[in-house]
Tab-separated table of C-alpha atoms in Angstrom:
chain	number	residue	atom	x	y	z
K	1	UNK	CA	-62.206	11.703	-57.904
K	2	UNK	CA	-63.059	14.677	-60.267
K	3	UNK	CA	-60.619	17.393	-58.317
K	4	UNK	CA	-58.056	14.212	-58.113
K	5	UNK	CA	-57.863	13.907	-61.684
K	6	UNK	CA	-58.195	17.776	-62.350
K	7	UNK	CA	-54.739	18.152	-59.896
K	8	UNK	CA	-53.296	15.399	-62.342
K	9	UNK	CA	-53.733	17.022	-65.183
K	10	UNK	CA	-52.926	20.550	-64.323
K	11	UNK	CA	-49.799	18.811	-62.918
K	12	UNK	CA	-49.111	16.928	-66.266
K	13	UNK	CA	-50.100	20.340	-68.423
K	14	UNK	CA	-46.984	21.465	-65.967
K	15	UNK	CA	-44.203	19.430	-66.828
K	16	UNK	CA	-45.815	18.676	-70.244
K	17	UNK	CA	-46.877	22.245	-71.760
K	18	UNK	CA	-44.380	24.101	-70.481
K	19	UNK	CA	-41.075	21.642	-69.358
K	20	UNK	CA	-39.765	18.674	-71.046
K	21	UNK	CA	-41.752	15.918	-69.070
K	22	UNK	CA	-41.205	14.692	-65.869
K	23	UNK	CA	-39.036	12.501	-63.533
K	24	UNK	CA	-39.953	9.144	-61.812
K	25	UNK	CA	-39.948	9.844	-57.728
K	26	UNK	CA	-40.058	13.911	-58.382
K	27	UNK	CA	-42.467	15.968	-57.004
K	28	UNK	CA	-45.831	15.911	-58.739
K	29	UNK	CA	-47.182	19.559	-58.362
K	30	UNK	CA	-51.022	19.645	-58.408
K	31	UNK	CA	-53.836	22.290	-58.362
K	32	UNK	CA	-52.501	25.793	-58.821
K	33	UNK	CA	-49.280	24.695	-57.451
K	34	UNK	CA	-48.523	23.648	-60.620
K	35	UNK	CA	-48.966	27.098	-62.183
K	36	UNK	CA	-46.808	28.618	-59.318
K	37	UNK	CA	-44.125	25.864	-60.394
K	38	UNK	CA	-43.979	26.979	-63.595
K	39	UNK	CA	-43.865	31.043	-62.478
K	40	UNK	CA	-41.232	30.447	-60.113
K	41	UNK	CA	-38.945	29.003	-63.075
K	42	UNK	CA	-39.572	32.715	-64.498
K	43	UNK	CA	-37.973	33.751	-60.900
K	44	UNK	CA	-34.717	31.473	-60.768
K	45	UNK	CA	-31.177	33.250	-60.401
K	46	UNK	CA	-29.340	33.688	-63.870
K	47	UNK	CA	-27.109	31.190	-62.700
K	48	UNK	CA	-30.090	28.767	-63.797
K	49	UNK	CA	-29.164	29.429	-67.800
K	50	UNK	CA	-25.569	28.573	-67.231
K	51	UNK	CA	-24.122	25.649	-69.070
K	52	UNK	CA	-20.629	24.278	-69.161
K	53	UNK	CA	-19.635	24.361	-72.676
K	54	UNK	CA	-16.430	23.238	-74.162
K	55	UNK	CA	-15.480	27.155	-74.635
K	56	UNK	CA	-16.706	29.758	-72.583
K	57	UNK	CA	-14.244	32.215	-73.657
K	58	UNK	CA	-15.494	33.813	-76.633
K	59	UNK	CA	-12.459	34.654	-78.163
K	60	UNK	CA	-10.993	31.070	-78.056
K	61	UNK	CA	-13.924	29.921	-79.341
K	62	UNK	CA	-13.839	31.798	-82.686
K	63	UNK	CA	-10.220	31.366	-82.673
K	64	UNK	CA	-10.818	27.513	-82.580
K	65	UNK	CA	-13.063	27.888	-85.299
K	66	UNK	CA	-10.387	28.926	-87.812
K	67	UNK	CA	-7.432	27.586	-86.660
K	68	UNK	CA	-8.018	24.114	-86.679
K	69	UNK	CA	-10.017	22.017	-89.102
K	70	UNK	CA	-10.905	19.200	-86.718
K	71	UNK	CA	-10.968	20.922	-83.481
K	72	UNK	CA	-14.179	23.070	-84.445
K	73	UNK	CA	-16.123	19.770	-84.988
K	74	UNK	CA	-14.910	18.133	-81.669
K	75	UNK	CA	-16.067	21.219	-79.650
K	76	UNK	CA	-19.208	21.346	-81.362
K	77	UNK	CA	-20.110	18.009	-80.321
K	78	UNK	CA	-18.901	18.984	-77.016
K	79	UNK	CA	-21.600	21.949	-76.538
K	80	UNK	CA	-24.334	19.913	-77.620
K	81	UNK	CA	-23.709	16.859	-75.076
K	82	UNK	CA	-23.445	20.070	-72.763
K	83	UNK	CA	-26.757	21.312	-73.751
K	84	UNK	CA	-28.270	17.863	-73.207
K	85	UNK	CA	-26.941	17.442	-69.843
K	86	UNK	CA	-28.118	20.884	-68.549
K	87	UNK	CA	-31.639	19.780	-69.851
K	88	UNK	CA	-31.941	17.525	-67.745
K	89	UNK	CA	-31.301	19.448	-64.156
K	90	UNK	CA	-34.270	21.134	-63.792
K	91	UNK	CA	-37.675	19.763	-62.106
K	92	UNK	CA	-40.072	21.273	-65.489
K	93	UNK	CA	-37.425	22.555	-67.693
K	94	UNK	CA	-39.554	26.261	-68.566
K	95	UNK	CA	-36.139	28.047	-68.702
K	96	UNK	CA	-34.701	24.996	-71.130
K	97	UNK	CA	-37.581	24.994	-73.248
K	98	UNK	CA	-36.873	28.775	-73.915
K	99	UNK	CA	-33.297	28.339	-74.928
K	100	UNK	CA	-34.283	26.067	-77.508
K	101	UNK	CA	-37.376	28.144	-78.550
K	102	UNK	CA	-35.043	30.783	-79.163
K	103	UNK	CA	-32.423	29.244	-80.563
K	104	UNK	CA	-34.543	27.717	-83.334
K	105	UNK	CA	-36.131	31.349	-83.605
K	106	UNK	CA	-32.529	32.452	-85.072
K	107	UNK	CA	-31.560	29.274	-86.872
K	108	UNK	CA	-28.675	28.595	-88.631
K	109	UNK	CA	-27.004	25.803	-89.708
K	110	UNK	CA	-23.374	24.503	-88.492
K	111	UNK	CA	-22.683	22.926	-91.859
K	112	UNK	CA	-22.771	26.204	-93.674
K	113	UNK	CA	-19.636	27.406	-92.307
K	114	UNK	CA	-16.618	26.655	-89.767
K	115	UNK	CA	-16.946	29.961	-88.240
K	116	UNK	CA	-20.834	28.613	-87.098
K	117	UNK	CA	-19.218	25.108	-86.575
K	118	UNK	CA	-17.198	26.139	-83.676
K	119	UNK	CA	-19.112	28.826	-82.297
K	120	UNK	CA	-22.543	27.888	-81.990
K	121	UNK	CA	-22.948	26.457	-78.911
K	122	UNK	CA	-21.183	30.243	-77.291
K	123	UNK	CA	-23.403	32.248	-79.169
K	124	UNK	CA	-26.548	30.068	-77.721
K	125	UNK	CA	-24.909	30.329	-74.143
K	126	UNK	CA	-23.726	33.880	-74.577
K	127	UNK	CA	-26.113	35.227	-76.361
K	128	UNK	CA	-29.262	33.833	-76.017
K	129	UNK	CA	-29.482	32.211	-72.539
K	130	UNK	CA	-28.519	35.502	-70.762
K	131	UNK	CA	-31.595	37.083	-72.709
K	132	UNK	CA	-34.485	34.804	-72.756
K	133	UNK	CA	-35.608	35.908	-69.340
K	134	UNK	CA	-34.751	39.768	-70.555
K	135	UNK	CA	-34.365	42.205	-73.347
K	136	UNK	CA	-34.850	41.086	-77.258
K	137	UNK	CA	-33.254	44.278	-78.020
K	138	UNK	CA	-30.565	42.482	-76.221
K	139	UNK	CA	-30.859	39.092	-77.879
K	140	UNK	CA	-31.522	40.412	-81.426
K	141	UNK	CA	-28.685	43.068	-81.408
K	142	UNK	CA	-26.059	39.959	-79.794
K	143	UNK	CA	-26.769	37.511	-82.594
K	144	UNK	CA	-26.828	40.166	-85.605
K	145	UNK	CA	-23.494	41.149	-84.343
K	146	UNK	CA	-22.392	37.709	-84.168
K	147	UNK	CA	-20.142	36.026	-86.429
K	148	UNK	CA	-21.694	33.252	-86.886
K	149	UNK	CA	-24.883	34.613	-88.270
K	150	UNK	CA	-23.006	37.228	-90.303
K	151	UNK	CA	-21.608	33.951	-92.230
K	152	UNK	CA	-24.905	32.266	-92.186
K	153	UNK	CA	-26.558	34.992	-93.814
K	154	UNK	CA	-23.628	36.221	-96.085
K	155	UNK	CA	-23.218	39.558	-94.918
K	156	UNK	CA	-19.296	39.415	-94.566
K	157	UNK	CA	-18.513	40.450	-97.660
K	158	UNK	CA	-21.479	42.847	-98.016
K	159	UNK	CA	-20.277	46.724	-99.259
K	160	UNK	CA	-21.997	49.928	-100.438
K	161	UNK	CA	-21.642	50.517	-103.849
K	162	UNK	CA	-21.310	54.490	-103.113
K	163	UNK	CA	-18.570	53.219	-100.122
K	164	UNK	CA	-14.503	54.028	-101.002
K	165	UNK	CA	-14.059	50.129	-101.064
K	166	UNK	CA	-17.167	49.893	-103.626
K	167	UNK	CA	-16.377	52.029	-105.696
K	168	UNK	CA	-12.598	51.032	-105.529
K	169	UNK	CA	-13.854	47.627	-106.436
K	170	UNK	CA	-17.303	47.540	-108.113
K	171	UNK	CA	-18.627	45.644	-105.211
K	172	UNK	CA	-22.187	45.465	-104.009
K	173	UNK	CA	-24.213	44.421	-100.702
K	174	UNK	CA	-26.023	40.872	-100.143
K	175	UNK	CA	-29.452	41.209	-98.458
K	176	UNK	CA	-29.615	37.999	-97.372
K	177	UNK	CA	-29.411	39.200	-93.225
K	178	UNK	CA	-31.395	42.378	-93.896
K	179	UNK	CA	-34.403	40.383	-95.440
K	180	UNK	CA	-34.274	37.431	-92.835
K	181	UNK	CA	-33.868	39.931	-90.154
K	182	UNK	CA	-37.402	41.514	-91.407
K	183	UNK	CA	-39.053	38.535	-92.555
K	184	UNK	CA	-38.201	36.503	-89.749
K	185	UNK	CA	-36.753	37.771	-86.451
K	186	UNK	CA	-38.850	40.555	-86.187
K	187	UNK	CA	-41.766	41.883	-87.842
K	188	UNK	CA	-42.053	38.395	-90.062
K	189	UNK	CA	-43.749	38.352	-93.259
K	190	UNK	CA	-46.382	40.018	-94.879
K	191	UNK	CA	-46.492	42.556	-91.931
K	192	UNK	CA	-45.522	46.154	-94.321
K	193	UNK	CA	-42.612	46.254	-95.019
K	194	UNK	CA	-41.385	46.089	-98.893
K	195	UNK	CA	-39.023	45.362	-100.687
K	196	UNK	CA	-37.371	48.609	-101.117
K	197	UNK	CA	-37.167	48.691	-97.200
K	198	UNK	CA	-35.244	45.024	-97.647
K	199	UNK	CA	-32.844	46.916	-99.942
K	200	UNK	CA	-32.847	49.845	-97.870
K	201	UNK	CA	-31.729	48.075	-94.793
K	202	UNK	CA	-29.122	45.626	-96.518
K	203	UNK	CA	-27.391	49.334	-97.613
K	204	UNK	CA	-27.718	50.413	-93.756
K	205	UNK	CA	-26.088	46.931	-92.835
K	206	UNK	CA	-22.811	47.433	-94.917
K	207	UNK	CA	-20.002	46.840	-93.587
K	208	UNK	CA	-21.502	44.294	-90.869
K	209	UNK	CA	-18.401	41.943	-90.753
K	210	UNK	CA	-15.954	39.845	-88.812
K	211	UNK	CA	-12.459	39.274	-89.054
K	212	UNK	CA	-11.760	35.738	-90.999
K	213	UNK	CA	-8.532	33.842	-90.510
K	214	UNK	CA	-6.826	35.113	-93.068
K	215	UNK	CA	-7.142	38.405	-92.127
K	216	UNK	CA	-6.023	37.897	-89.081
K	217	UNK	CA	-3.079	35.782	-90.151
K	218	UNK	CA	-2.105	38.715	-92.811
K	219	UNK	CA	-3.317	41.650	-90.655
K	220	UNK	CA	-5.062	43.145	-93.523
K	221	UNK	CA	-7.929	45.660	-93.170
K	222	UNK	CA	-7.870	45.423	-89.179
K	223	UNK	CA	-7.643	41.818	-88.694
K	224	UNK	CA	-5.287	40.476	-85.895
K	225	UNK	CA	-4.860	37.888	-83.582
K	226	UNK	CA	-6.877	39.812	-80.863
K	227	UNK	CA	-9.923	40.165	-83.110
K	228	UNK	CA	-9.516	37.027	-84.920
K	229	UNK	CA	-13.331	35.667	-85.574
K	230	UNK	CA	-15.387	38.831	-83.732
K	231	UNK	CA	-17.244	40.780	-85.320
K	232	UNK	CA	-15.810	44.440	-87.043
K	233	UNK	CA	-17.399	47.130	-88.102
K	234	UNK	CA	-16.058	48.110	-91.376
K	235	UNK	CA	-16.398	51.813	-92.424
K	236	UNK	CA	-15.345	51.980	-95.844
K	237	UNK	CA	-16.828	49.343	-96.804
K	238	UNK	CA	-20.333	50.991	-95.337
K	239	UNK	CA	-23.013	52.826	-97.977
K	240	UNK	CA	-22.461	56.703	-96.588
K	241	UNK	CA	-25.418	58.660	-96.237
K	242	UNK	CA	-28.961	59.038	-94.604
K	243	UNK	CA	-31.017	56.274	-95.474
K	244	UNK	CA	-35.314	55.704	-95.032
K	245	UNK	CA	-36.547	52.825	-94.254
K	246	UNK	CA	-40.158	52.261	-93.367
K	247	UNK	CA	-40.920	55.909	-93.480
K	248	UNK	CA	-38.274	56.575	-91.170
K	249	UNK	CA	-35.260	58.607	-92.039
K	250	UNK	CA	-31.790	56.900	-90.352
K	251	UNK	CA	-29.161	59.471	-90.656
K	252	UNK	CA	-25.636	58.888	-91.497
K	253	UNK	CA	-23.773	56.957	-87.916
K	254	UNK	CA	-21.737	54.539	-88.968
K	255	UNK	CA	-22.305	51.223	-86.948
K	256	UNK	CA	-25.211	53.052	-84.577
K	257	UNK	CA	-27.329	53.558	-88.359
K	258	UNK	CA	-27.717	49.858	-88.210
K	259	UNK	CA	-28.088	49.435	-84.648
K	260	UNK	CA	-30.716	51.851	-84.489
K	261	UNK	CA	-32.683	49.978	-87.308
K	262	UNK	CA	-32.173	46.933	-85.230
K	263	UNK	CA	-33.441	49.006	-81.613
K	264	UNK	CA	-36.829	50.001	-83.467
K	265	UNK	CA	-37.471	46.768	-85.443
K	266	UNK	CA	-37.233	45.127	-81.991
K	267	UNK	CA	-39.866	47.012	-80.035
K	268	UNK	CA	-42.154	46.900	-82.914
K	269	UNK	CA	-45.991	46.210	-82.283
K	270	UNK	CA	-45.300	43.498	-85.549
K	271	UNK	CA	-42.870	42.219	-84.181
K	272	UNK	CA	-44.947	41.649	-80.632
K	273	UNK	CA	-47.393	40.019	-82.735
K	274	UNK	CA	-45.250	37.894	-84.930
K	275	UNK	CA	-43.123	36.596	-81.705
K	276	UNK	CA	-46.187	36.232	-79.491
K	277	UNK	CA	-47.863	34.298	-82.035
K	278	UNK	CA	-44.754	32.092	-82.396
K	279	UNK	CA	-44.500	31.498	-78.243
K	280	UNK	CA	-48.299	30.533	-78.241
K	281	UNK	CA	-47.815	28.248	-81.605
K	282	UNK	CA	-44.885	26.208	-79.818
K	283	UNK	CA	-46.267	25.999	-76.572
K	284	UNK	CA	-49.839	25.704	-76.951
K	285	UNK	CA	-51.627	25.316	-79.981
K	286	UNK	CA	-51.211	24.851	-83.956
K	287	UNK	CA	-54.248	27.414	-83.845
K	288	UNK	CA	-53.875	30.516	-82.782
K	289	UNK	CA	-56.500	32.652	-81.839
K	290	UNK	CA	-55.841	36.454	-81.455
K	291	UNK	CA	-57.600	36.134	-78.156
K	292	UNK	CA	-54.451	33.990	-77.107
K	293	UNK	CA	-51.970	36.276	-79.067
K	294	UNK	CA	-53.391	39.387	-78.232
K	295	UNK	CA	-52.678	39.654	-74.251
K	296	UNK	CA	-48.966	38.090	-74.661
K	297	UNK	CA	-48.303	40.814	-77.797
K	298	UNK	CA	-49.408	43.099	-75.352
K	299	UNK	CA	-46.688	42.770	-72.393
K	300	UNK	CA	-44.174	42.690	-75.079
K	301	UNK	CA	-44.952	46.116	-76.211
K	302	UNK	CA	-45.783	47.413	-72.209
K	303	UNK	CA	-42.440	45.823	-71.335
K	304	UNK	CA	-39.809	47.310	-73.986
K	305	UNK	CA	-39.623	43.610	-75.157
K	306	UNK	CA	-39.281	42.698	-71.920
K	307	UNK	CA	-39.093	38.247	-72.751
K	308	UNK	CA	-40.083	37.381	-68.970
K	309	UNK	CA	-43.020	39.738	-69.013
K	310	UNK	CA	-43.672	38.111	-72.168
K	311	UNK	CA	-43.599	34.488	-71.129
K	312	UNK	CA	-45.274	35.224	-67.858
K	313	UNK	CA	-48.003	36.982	-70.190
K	314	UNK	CA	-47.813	33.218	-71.992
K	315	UNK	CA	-47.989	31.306	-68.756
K	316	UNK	CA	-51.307	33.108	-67.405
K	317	UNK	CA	-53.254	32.277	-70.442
K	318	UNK	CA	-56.656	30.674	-69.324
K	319	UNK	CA	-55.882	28.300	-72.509
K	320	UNK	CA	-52.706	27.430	-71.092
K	321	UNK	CA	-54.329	25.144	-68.541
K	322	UNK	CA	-57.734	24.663	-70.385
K	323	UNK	CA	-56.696	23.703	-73.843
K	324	UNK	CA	-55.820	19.624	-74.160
K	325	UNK	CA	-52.527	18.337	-74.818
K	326	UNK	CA	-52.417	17.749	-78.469
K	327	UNK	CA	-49.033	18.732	-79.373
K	328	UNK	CA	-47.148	16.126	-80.436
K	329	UNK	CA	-43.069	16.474	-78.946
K	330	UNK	CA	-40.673	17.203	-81.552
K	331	UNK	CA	-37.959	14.326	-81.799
K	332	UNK	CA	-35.529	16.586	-79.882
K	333	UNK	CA	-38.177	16.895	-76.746
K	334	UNK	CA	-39.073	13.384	-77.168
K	335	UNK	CA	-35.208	12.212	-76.547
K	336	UNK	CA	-34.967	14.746	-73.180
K	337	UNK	CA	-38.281	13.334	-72.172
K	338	UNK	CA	-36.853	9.813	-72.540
K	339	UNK	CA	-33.814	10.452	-70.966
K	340	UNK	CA	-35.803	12.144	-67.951
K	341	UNK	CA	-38.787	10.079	-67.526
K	342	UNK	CA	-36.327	6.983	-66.913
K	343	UNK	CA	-33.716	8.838	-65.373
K	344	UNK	CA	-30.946	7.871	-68.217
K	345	UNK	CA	-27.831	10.150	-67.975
K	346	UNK	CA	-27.249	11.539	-71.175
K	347	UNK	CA	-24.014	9.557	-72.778
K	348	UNK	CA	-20.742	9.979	-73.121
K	349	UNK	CA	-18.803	11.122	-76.032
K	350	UNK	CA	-18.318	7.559	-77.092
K	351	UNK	CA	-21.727	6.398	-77.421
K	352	UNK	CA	-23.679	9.802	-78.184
K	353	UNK	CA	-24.430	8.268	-81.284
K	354	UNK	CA	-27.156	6.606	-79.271
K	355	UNK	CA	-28.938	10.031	-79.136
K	356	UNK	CA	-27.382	11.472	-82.862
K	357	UNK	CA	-28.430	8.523	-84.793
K	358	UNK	CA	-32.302	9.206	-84.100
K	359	UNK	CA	-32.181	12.432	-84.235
K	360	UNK	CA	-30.940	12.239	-87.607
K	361	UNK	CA	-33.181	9.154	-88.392
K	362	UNK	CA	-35.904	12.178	-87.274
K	363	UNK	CA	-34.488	15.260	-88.897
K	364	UNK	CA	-34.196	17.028	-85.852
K	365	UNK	CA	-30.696	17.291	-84.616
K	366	UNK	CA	-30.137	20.776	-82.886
K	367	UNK	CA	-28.409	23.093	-84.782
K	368	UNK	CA	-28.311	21.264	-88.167
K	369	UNK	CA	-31.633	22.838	-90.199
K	370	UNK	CA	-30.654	23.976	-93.122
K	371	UNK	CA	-33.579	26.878	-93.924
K	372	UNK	CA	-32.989	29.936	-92.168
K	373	UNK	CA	-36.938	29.500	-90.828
K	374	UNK	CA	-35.981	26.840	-88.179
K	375	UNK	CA	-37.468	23.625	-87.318
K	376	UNK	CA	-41.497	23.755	-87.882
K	377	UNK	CA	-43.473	23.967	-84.757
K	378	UNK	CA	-46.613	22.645	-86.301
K	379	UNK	CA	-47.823	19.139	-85.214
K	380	UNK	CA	-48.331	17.928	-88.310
K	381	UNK	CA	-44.028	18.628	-89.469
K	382	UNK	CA	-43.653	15.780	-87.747
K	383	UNK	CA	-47.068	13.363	-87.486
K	384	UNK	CA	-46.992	10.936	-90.836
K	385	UNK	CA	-46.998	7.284	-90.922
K	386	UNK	CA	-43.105	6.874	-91.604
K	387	UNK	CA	-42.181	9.441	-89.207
K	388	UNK	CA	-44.107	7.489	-86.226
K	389	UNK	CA	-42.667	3.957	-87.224
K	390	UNK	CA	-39.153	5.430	-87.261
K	391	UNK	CA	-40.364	6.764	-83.486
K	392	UNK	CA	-40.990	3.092	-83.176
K	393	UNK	CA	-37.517	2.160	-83.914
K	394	UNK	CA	-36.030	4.611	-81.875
K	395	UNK	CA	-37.982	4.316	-78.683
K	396	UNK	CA	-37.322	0.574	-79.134
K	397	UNK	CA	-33.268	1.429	-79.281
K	398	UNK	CA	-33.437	3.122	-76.462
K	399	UNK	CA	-34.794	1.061	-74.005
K	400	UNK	CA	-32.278	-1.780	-75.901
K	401	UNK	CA	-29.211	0.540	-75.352
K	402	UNK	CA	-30.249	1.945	-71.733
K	403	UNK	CA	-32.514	-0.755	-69.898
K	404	UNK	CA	-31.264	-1.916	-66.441
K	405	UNK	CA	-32.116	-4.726	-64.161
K	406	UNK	CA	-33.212	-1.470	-62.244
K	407	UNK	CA	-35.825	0.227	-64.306
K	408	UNK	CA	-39.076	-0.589	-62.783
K	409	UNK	CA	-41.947	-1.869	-64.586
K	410	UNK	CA	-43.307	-0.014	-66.832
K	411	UNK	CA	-46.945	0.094	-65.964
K	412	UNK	CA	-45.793	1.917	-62.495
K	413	UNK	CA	-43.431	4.200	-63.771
K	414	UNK	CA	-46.412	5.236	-65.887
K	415	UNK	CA	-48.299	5.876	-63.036
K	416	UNK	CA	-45.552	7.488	-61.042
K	417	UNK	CA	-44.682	10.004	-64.271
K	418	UNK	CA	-48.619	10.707	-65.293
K	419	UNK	CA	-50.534	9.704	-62.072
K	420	UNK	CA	-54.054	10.151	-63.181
K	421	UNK	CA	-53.849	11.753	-66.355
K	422	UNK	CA	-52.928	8.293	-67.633
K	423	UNK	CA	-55.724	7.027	-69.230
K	424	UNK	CA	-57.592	4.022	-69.025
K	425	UNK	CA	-57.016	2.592	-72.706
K	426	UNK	CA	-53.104	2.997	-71.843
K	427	UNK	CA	-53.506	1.206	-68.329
K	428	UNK	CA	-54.792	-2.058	-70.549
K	429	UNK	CA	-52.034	-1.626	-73.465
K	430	UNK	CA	-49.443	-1.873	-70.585
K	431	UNK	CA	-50.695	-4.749	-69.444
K	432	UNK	CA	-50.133	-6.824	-72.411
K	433	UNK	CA	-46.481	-7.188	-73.822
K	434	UNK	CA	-44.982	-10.254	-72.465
K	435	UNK	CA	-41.812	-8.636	-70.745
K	436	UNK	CA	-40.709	-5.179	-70.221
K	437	UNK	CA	-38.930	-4.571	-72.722
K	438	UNK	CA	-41.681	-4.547	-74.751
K	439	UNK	CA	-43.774	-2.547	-72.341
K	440	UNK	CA	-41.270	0.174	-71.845
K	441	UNK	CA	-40.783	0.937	-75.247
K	442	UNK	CA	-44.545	0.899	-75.531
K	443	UNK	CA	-44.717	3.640	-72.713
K	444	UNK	CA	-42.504	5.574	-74.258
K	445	UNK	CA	-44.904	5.595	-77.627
K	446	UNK	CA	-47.882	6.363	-75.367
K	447	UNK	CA	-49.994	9.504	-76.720
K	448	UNK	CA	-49.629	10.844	-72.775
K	449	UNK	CA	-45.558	10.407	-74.123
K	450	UNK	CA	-45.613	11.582	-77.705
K	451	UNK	CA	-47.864	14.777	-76.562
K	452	UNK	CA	-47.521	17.705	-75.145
């Protein structure tokens, strides 16, 4: 009975810990098969990542988000049904879980701009699904070349004052991208750097722009209708000259001065700590311990940034499979879980409100946080009274919205999705609502539900 329940829980740690919960009738992995589950996610074809958003071509996409004022908002709501949908494909959902790791890592929010509005979801398919399984030099140098997180940060307007355009115009730099870049992508805060070297780099990241509408519609300063929305490089509006930052000297290159910044922030051993600290925050713990940070920090650095070295690294932690469940879901992973546990398609365009509404109820709707930090990964963000009844309300509306004659009771799906890792004190609560209604939405508020 002891290995029996061990193989239940390594399987629940499985699709728990590392997935977004499982499916009723899938395959419960046990013993170290569970671990090799998870690995062999690490080992899937690219074709894995690939979504079908409303845009895939990049250039439409940014077009769309200029050209028309309500079009950007309908393909926006398109990608993120898309990203629902894809969610819920995979038997533990590792690879998913990434995406929106990631994501959040470089958040930005959709209300700040139109240019974010209606490109969002391709710079998350683009951008950061191809990379998540490879290089952060990769990921890091797509989105700071982006568009949409040149708007979110405010560096399209930023110029040298010593540039011909600055001193044409008296125009300065923002540091808004160089600070966030520092403070949060890479080396995060309170890891050396100062705030000369924020200055330093907002000089070396003049000129960082894309083409707006207007400059494409006018075909002023190298705007057109080719490079309408994507990102330009614009020299004289860049600060000339060498420039140190963090006791490094980056010569005079243009476009490359910045990039190179970017190449050596990304590979730094901060940055390996600050990231691998994040990855073991979100997937295992609200504490930390260097002995969990250390060996993940570690294949960072021996991989070039190498992200599926890295999560592997994550994945072979002893404290990955040792450590109990106390996590509790974000709203977000609490909707896929719902959706997946009672094998609910996601809905349609018409009645997405059904998974909107909550989220919003919740303050988590993807893509929507309006602090450049992202959404908190910390169990306590999201455990207060208020915040738990309002998971109350919601569970409760979905079973009401989605129940069918169907769904089977909810005392053996329980058993089917948990086996047993359910516990005893949530075998007896199932047995007492009166109908199962009551007893599904009560499953779905179950602590082997809520946690992860």
């Amino acid at each position: 009975m002891a290995l029996e329940e061990a193989a239940a829980r390594q399987a629940r740690i499985a699709f728990q810990r590392f997935g977004l919960g499982p499916k009723p009738g899938g395959p419960q992995r046990i013993g170290e098969d569970a671990k090799a589950a998870v690995l062999d996610e690490l080992s899937r074809p690219q074709s894995a990542l690939i979504t079908s958003g409303a845009l895939p071509n990049y250039r439409k996409a940014c077009a769309v988000s200029q050209r028309d004022f309500d079009r950007p908002y309908e393909v926006f709501h398109q990608e993120r049904r898309a990203r629902l949908v894809q969610a819920l494909k995979p038997e533990i959902g590792l690879l998913e879980r990434l995406v929106t790791f990631w994501s959040n890592h470089f958040s930005m929010t959709v209300w700040k701009d139109q240019v974010i509005l209606g490109t969002i979801g391709q710079l998350e398919r683009d951008v950061i699904r191809p990379n998540v399984l490879g290089s952060f030099t990769d990921m890091l140098l797509g989105v700071m070349r982006h568009p949409a997180m040149i708007a979110y940060l405010d560096n399209d307007d930023s110029i040298g004052p010593r540039s011909p355009i600055g001193k044409s115009w008296g125009a300065g730099f923002n540091e808004n991208l160089a600070r966030e870049v520092l403070e949060l992508h890479t080396m995060g805060a309170g890891s050396g750097y100062t705030e000369g070297d924020v200055t330093a780099f907002a000089r070396i990241l003049t000129g960082w722009s894309y083409v707006r509408g207007w400059e494409a519609d006018n075909e002023w300063n190298g705007g057109n209708d080719e490079n309408r929305g994507q990102f330009i490089f614009r020299a004289d509006w860049h600060e000339p000259g060498g420039i140190e930052l963090m006791g490094k000297r980056y010569p005079a290159s243009g476009q490359e001065q910045g990039e190179a910044v970017m190449r050596d922030l990304a590979v730094h051993p901060k940055t390996a700590e600050h990231l691998a600290f994040k990855l073991v925050l979100h997937f295992l713990t609200d504490e930390p311990t260097e002995a969990m940070v250390a060996p993940v920090a570690d294949a960072f650095l021996s991989s070039g940034g190498d992200l599926g070295a890295t999560t592997r690294a994550l994945v072979e932690l002893p404290e990955a499979w040792s450590l109990p469940l106390k996590k509790l879901r974000t709203p977000y992973e609490l909707a896929l879980a719902q959706y997946r546990a009672t094998g609910t398609d996601v809905p349609n365009n018409d009645d997405i409100w059904t998974f909107t509404e909550p989220m919003q109820a919740l303050d988590n709707l993807p893509w929507e946080y309006g602090p450049p930090d992202g959404y908190p990964d910390e169990t306590a963000a999201w455990l207060n009274p208020d915040a738990m009844r309002v998971r109350l309300d919601t569970s409760l509306l979905f079973v009401d919205m989605f129940r069918k004659d169907d769904w089977p009771v909810a005392g053996d799906l329980a058993r089917d999705l948990f086996d047993s890792a359910l516990s005893q004190p949530s075998k007896v609560a199932l047995r007492k609502p009166a109908d199962n209604r009551a007893a599904m939405t009560l499953l779905l508020m179950l602590p082997e539900f809520q946690r992860r």
